[in-house]
Tab-separated table of N, CA and C in Angstrom:
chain	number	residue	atom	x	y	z
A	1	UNK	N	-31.265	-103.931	11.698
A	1	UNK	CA	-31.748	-102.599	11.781
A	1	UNK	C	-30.932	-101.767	12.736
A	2	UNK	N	-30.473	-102.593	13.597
A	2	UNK	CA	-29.700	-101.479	14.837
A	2	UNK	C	-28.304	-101.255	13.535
A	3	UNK	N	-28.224	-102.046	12.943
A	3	UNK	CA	-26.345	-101.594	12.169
A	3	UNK	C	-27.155	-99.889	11.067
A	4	UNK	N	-28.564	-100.246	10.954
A	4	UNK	CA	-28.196	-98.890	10.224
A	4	UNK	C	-28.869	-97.159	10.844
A	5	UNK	N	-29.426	-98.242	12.305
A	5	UNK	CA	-29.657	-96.535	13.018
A	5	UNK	C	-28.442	-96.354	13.774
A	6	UNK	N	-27.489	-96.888	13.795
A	6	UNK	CA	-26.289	-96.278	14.496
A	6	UNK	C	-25.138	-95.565	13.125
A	7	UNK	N	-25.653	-96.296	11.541
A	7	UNK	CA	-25.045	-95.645	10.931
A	7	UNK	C	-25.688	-94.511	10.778
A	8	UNK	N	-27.339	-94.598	10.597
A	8	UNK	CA	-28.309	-93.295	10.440
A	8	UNK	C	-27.667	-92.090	11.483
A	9	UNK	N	-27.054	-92.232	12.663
A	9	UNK	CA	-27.064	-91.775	14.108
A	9	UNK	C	-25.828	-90.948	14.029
A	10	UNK	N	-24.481	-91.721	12.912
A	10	UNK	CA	-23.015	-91.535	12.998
A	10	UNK	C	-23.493	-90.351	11.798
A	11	UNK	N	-24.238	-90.982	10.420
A	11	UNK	CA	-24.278	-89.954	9.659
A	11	UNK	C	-25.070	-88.155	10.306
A	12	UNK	N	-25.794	-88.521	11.020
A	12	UNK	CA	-26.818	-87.803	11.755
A	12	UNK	C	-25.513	-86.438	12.263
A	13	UNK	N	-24.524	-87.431	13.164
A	13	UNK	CA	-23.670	-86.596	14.074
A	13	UNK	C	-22.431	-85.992	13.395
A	14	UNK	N	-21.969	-86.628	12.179
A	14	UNK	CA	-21.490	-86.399	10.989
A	14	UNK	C	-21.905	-84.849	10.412
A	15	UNK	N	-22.933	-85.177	10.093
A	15	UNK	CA	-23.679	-83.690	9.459
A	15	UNK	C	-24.239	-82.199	10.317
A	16	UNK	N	-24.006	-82.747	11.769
A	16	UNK	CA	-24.329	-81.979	12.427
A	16	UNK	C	-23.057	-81.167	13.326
A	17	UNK	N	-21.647	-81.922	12.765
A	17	UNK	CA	-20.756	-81.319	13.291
A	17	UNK	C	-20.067	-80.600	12.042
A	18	UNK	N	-20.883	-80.837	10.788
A	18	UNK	CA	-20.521	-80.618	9.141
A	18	UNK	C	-21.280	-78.799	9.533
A	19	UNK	N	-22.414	-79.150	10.102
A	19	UNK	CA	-23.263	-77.822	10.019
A	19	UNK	C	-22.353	-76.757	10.952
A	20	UNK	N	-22.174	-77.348	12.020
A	20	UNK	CA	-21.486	-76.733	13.232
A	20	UNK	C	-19.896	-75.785	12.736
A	21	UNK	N	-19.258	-76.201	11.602
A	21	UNK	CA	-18.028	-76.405	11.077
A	21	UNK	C	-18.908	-75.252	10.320
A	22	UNK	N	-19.583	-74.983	9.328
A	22	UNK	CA	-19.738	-74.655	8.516
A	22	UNK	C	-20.947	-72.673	9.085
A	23	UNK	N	-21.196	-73.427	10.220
A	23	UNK	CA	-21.858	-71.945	10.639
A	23	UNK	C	-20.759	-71.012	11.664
A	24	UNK	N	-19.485	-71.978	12.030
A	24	UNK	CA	-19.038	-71.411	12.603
A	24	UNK	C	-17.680	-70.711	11.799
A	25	UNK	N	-17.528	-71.036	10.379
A	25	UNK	CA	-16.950	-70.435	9.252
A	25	UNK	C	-17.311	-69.046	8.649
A	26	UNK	N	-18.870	-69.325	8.631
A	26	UNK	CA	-19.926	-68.523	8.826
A	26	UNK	C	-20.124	-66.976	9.471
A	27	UNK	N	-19.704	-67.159	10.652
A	27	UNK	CA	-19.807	-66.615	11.720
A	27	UNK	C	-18.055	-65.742	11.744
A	28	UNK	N	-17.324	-66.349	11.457
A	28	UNK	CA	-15.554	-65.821	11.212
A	28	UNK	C	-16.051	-64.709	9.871
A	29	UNK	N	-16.751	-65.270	8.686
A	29	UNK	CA	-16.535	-64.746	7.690
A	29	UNK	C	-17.346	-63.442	7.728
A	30	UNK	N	-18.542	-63.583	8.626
A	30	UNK	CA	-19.625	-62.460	9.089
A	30	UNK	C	-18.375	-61.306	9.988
A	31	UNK	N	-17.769	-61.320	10.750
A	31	UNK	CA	-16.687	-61.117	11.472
A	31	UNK	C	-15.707	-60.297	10.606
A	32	UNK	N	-15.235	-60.855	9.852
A	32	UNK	CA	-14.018	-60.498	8.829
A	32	UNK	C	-15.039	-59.404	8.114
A	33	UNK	N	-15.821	-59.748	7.684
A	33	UNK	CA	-16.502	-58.408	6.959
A	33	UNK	C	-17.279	-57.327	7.513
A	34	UNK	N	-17.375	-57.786	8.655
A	34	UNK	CA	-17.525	-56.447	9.638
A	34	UNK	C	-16.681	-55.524	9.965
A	35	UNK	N	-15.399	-56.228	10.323
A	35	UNK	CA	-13.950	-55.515	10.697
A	35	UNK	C	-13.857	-54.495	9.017
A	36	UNK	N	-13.878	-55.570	8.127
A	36	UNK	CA	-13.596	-54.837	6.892
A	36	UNK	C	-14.152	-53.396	6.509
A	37	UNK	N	-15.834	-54.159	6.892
A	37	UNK	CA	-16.587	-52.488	6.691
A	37	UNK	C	-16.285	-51.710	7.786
A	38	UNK	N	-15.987	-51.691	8.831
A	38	UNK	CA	-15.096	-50.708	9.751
A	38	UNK	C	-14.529	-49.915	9.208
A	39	UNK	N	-13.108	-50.723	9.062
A	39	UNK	CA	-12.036	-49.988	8.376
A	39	UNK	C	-12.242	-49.244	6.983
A	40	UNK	N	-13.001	-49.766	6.357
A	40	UNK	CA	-13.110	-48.958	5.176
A	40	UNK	C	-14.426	-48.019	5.395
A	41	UNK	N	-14.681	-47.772	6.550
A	41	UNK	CA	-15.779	-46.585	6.779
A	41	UNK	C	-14.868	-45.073	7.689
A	42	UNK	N	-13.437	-45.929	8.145
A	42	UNK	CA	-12.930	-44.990	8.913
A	42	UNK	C	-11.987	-44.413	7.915
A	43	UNK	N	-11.918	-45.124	6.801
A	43	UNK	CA	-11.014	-44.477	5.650
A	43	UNK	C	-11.585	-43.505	4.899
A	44	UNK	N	-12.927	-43.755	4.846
A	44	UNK	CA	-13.804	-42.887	4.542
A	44	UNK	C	-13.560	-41.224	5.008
A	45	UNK	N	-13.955	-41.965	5.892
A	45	UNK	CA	-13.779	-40.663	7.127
A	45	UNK	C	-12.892	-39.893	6.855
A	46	UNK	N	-11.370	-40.562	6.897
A	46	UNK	CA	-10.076	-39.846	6.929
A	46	UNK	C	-10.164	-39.212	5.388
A	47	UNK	N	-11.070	-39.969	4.965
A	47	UNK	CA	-11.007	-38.853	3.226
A	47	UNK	C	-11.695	-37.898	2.788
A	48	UNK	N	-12.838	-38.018	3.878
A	48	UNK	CA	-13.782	-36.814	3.611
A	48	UNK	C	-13.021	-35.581	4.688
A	49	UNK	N	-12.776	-35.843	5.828
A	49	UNK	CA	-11.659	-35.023	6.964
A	49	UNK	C	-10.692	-34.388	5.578
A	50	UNK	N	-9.984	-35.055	5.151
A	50	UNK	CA	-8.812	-34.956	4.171
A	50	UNK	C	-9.387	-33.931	2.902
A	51	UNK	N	-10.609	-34.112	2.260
A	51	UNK	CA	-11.386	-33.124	1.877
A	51	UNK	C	-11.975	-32.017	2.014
A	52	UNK	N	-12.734	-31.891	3.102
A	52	UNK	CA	-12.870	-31.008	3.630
A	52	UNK	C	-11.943	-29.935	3.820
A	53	UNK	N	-10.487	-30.189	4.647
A	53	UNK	CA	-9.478	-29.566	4.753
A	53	UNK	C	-8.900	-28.787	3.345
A	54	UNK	N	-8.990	-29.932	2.719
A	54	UNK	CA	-8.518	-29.178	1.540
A	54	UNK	C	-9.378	-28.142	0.630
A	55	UNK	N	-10.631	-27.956	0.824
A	55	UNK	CA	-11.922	-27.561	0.428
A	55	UNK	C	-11.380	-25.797	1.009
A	56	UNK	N	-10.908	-26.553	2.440
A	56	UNK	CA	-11.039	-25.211	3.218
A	56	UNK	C	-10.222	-24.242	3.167
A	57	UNK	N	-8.571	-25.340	2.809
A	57	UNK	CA	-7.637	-24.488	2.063
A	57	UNK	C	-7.323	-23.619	1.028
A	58	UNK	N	-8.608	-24.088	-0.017
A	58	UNK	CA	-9.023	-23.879	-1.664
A	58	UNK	C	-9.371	-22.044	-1.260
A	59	UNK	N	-10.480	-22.331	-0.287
A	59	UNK	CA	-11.290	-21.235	-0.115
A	59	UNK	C	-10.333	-20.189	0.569
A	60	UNK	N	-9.519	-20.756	1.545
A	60	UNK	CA	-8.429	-19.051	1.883
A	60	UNK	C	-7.513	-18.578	0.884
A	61	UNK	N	-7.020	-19.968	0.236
A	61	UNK	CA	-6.115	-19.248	-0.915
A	61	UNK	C	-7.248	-18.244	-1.755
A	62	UNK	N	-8.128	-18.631	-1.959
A	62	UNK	CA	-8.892	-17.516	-2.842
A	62	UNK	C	-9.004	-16.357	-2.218
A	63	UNK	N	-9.246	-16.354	-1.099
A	63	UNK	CA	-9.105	-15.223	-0.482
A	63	UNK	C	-7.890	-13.879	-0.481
A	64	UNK	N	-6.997	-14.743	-0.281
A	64	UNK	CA	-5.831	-14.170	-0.192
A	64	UNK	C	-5.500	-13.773	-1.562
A	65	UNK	N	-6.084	-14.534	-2.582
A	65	UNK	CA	-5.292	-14.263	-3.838
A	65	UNK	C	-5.900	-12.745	-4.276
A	66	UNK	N	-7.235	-12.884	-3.451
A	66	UNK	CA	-8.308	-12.007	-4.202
A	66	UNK	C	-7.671	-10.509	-2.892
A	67	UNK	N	-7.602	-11.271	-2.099
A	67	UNK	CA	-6.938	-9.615	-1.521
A	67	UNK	C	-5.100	-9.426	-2.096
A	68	UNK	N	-4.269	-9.990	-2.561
A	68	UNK	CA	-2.806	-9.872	-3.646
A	68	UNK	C	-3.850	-9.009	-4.571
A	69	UNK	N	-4.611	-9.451	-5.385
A	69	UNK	CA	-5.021	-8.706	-6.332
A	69	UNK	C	-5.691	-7.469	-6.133
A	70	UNK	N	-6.357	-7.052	-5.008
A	70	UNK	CA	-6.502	-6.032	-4.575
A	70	UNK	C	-4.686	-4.546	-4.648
A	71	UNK	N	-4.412	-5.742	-3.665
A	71	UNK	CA	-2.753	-4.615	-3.401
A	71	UNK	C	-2.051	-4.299	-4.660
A	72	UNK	N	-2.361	-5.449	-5.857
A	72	UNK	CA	-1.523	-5.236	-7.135
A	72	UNK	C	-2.295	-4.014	-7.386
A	73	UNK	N	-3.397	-4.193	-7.317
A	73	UNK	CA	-4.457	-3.260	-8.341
A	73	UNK	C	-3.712	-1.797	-7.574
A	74	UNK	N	-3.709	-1.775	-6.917
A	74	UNK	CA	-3.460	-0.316	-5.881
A	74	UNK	C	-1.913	-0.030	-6.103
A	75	UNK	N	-1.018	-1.347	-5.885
A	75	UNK	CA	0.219	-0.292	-6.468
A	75	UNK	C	0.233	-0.090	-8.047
A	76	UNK	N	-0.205	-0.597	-8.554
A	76	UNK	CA	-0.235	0.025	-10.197
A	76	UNK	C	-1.272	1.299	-10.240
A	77	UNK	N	-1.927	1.640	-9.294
A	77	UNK	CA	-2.442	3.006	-9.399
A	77	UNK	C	-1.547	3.796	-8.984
A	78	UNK	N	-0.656	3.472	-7.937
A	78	UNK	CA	0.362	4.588	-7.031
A	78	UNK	C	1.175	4.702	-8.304
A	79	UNK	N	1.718	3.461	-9.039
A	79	UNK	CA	2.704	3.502	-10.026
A	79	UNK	C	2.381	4.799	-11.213
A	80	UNK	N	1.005	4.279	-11.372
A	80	UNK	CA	0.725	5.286	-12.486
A	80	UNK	C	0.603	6.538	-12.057
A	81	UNK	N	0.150	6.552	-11.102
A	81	UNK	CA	0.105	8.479	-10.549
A	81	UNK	C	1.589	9.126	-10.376
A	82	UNK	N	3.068	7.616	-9.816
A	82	UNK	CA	3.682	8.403	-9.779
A	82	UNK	C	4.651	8.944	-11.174
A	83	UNK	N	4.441	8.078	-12.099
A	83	UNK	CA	4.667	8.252	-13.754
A	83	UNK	C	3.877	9.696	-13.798
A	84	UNK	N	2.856	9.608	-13.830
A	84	UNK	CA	2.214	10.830	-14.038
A	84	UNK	C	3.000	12.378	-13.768
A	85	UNK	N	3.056	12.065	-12.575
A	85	UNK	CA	3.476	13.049	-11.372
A	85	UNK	C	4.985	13.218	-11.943
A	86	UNK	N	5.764	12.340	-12.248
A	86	UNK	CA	6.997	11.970	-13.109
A	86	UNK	C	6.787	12.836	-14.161
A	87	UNK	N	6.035	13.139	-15.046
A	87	UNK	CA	5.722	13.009	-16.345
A	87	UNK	C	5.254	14.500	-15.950
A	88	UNK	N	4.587	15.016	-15.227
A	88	UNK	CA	4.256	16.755	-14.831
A	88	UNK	C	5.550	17.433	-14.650
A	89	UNK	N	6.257	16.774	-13.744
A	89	UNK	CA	7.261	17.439	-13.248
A	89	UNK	C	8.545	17.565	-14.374
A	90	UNK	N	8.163	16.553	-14.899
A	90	UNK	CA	9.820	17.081	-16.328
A	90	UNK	C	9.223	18.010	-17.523
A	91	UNK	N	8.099	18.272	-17.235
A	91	UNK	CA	7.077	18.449	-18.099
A	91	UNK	C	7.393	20.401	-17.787
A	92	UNK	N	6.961	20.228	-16.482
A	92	UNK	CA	7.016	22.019	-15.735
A	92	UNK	C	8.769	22.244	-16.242
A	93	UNK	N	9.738	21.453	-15.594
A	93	UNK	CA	10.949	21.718	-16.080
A	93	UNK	C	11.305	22.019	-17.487
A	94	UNK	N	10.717	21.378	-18.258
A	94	UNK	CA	11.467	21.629	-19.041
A	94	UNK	C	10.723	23.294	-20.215
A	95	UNK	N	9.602	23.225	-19.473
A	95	UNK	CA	8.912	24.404	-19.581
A	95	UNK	C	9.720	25.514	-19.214
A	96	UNK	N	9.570	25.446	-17.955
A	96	UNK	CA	10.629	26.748	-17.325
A	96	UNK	C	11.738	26.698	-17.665
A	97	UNK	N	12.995	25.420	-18.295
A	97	UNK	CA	13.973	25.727	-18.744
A	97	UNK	C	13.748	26.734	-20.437
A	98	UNK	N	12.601	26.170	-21.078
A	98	UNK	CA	12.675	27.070	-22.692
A	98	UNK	C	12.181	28.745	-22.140
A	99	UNK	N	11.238	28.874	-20.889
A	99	UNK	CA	11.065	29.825	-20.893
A	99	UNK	C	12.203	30.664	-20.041
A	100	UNK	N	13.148	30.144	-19.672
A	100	UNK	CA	14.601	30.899	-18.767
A	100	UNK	C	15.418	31.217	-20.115
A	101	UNK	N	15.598	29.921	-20.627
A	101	UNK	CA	16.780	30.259	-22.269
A	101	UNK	C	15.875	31.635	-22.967
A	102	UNK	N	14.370	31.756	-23.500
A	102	UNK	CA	13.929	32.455	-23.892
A	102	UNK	C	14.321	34.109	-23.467
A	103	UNK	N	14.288	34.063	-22.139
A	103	UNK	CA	14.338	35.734	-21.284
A	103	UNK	C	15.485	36.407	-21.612
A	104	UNK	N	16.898	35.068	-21.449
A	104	UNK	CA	18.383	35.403	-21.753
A	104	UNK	C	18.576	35.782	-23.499
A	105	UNK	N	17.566	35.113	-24.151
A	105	UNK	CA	18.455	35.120	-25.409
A	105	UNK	C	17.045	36.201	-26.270
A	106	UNK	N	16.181	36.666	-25.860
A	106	UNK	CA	15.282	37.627	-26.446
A	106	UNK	C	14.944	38.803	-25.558
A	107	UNK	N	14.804	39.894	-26.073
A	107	UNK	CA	14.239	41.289	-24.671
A	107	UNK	C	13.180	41.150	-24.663
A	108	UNK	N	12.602	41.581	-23.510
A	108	UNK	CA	11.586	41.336	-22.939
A	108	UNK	C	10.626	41.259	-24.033
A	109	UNK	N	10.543	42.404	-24.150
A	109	UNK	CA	9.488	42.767	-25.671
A	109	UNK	C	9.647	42.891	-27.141
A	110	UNK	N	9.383	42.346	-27.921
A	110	UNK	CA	10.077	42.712	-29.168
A	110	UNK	C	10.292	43.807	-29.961
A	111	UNK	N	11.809	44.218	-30.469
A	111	UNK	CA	12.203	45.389	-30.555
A	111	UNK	C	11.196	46.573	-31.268
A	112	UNK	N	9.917	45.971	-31.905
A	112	UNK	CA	9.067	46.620	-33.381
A	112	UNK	C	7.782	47.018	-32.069
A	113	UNK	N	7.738	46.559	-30.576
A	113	UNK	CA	6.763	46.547	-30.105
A	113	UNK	C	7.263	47.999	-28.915
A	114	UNK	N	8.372	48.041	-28.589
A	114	UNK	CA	9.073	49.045	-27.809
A	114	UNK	C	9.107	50.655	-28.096
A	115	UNK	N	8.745	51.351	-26.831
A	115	UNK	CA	8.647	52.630	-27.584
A	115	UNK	C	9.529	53.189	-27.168
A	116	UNK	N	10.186	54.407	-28.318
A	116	UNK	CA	11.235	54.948	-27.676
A	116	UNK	C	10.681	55.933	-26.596
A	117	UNK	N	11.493	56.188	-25.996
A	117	UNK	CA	11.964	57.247	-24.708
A	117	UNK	C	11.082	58.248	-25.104
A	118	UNK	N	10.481	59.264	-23.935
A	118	UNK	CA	9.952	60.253	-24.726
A	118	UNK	C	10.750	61.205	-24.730
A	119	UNK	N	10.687	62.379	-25.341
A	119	UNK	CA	11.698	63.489	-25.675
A	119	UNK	C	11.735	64.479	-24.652
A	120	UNK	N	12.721	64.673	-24.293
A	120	UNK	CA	12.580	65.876	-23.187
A	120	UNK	C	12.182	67.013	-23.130
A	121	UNK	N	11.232	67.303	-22.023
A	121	UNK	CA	10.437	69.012	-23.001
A	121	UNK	C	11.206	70.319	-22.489
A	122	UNK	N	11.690	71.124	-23.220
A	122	UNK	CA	12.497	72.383	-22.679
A	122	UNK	C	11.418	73.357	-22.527
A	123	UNK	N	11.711	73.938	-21.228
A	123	UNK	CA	10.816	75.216	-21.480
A	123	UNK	C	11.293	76.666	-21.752
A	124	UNK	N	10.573	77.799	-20.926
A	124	UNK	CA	11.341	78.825	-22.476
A	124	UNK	C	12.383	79.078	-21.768
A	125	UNK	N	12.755	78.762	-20.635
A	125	UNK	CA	14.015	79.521	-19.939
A	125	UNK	C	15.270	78.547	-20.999
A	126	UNK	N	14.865	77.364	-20.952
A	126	UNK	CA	16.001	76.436	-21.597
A	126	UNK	C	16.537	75.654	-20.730
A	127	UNK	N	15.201	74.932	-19.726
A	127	UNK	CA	15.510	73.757	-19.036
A	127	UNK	C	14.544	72.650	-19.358
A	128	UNK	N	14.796	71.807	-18.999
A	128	UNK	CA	14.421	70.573	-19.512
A	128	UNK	C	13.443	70.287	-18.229
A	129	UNK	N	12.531	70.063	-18.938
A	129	UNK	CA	11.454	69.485	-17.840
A	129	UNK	C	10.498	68.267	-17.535
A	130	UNK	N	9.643	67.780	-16.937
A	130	UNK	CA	9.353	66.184	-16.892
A	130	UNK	C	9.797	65.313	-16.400
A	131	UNK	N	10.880	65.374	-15.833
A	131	UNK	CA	11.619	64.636	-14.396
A	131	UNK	C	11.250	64.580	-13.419
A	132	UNK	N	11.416	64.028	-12.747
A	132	UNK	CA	10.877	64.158	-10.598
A	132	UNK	C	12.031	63.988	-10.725
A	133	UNK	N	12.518	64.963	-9.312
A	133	UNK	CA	13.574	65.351	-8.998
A	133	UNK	C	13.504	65.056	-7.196
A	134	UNK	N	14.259	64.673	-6.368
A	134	UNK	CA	13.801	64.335	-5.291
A	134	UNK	C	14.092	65.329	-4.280
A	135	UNK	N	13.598	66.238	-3.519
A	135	UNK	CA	14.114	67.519	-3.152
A	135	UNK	C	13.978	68.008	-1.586
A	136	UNK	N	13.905	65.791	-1.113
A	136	UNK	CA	13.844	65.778	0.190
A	136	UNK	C	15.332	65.800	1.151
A	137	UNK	N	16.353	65.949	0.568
A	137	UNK	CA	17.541	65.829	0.884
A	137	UNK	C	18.010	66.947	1.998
């Protein structure tokens, strides 16, 4: 009986350095996956940081785009007013040029609308009268 409580005793110390081996594997592997979830919580991090940023970038470019589109909108109004303004001014010119050619190349009034001269009135001596004569001299 003593040969099999010293084997009972060896298996005993056997299994208890089996357990020891095996919780302290245990204990590494609890370890390793702690470190793990660490790191992949700080990656996290760096991706939501990394998001955010870019979230924030999204939102000024809109901004900015939306004030570009403002300034476009405004020089295509200046543009068009100055077309316009373009577009008056060759407009008056070329007005006043038909009405300058007109003055040179027609009399004032048309010839069927003009009255002649009136006739000079003689009186009985046999002078002509109806003039102003200036007789401040």
């Amino acid at each position: 009986m003593a040969i099999l409580s010293s084997t009972s005793g060896a298996q005993s110390a056997s299994q208890y350095g089996w357990e020891q081996l095996k919780l302290q594997q245990a204990q590494r592997n609890a370890e390793q996956a702690q470190q793990t979830a660490q790191s992949l919580q700080a990656q996290a991090q760096d991706a939501q940081r990394t998001a955010d940023n870019a979230q924030e970038n999204a939102r000024s470019l809109s901004v900015q785009a939306e004030q570009a589109q403002t300034v476009a909108g405004q020089a295509e109004q200046g543009l068009a007013a100055i077309r316009t303004s373009g577009q008056t001014q060759t407009q008056l010119t070329n007005a006043f040029n038909q009405a300058a050619q007109q003055q040179n190349v027609a009399p004032a009034t048309p010839p069927s609308q003009q009255k002649p001269p009136p006739s000079p009135v003689v009186n009985t001596q046999g002078q002509t009268t109806g003039r102003v004569i200036n007789t401040s001299a």
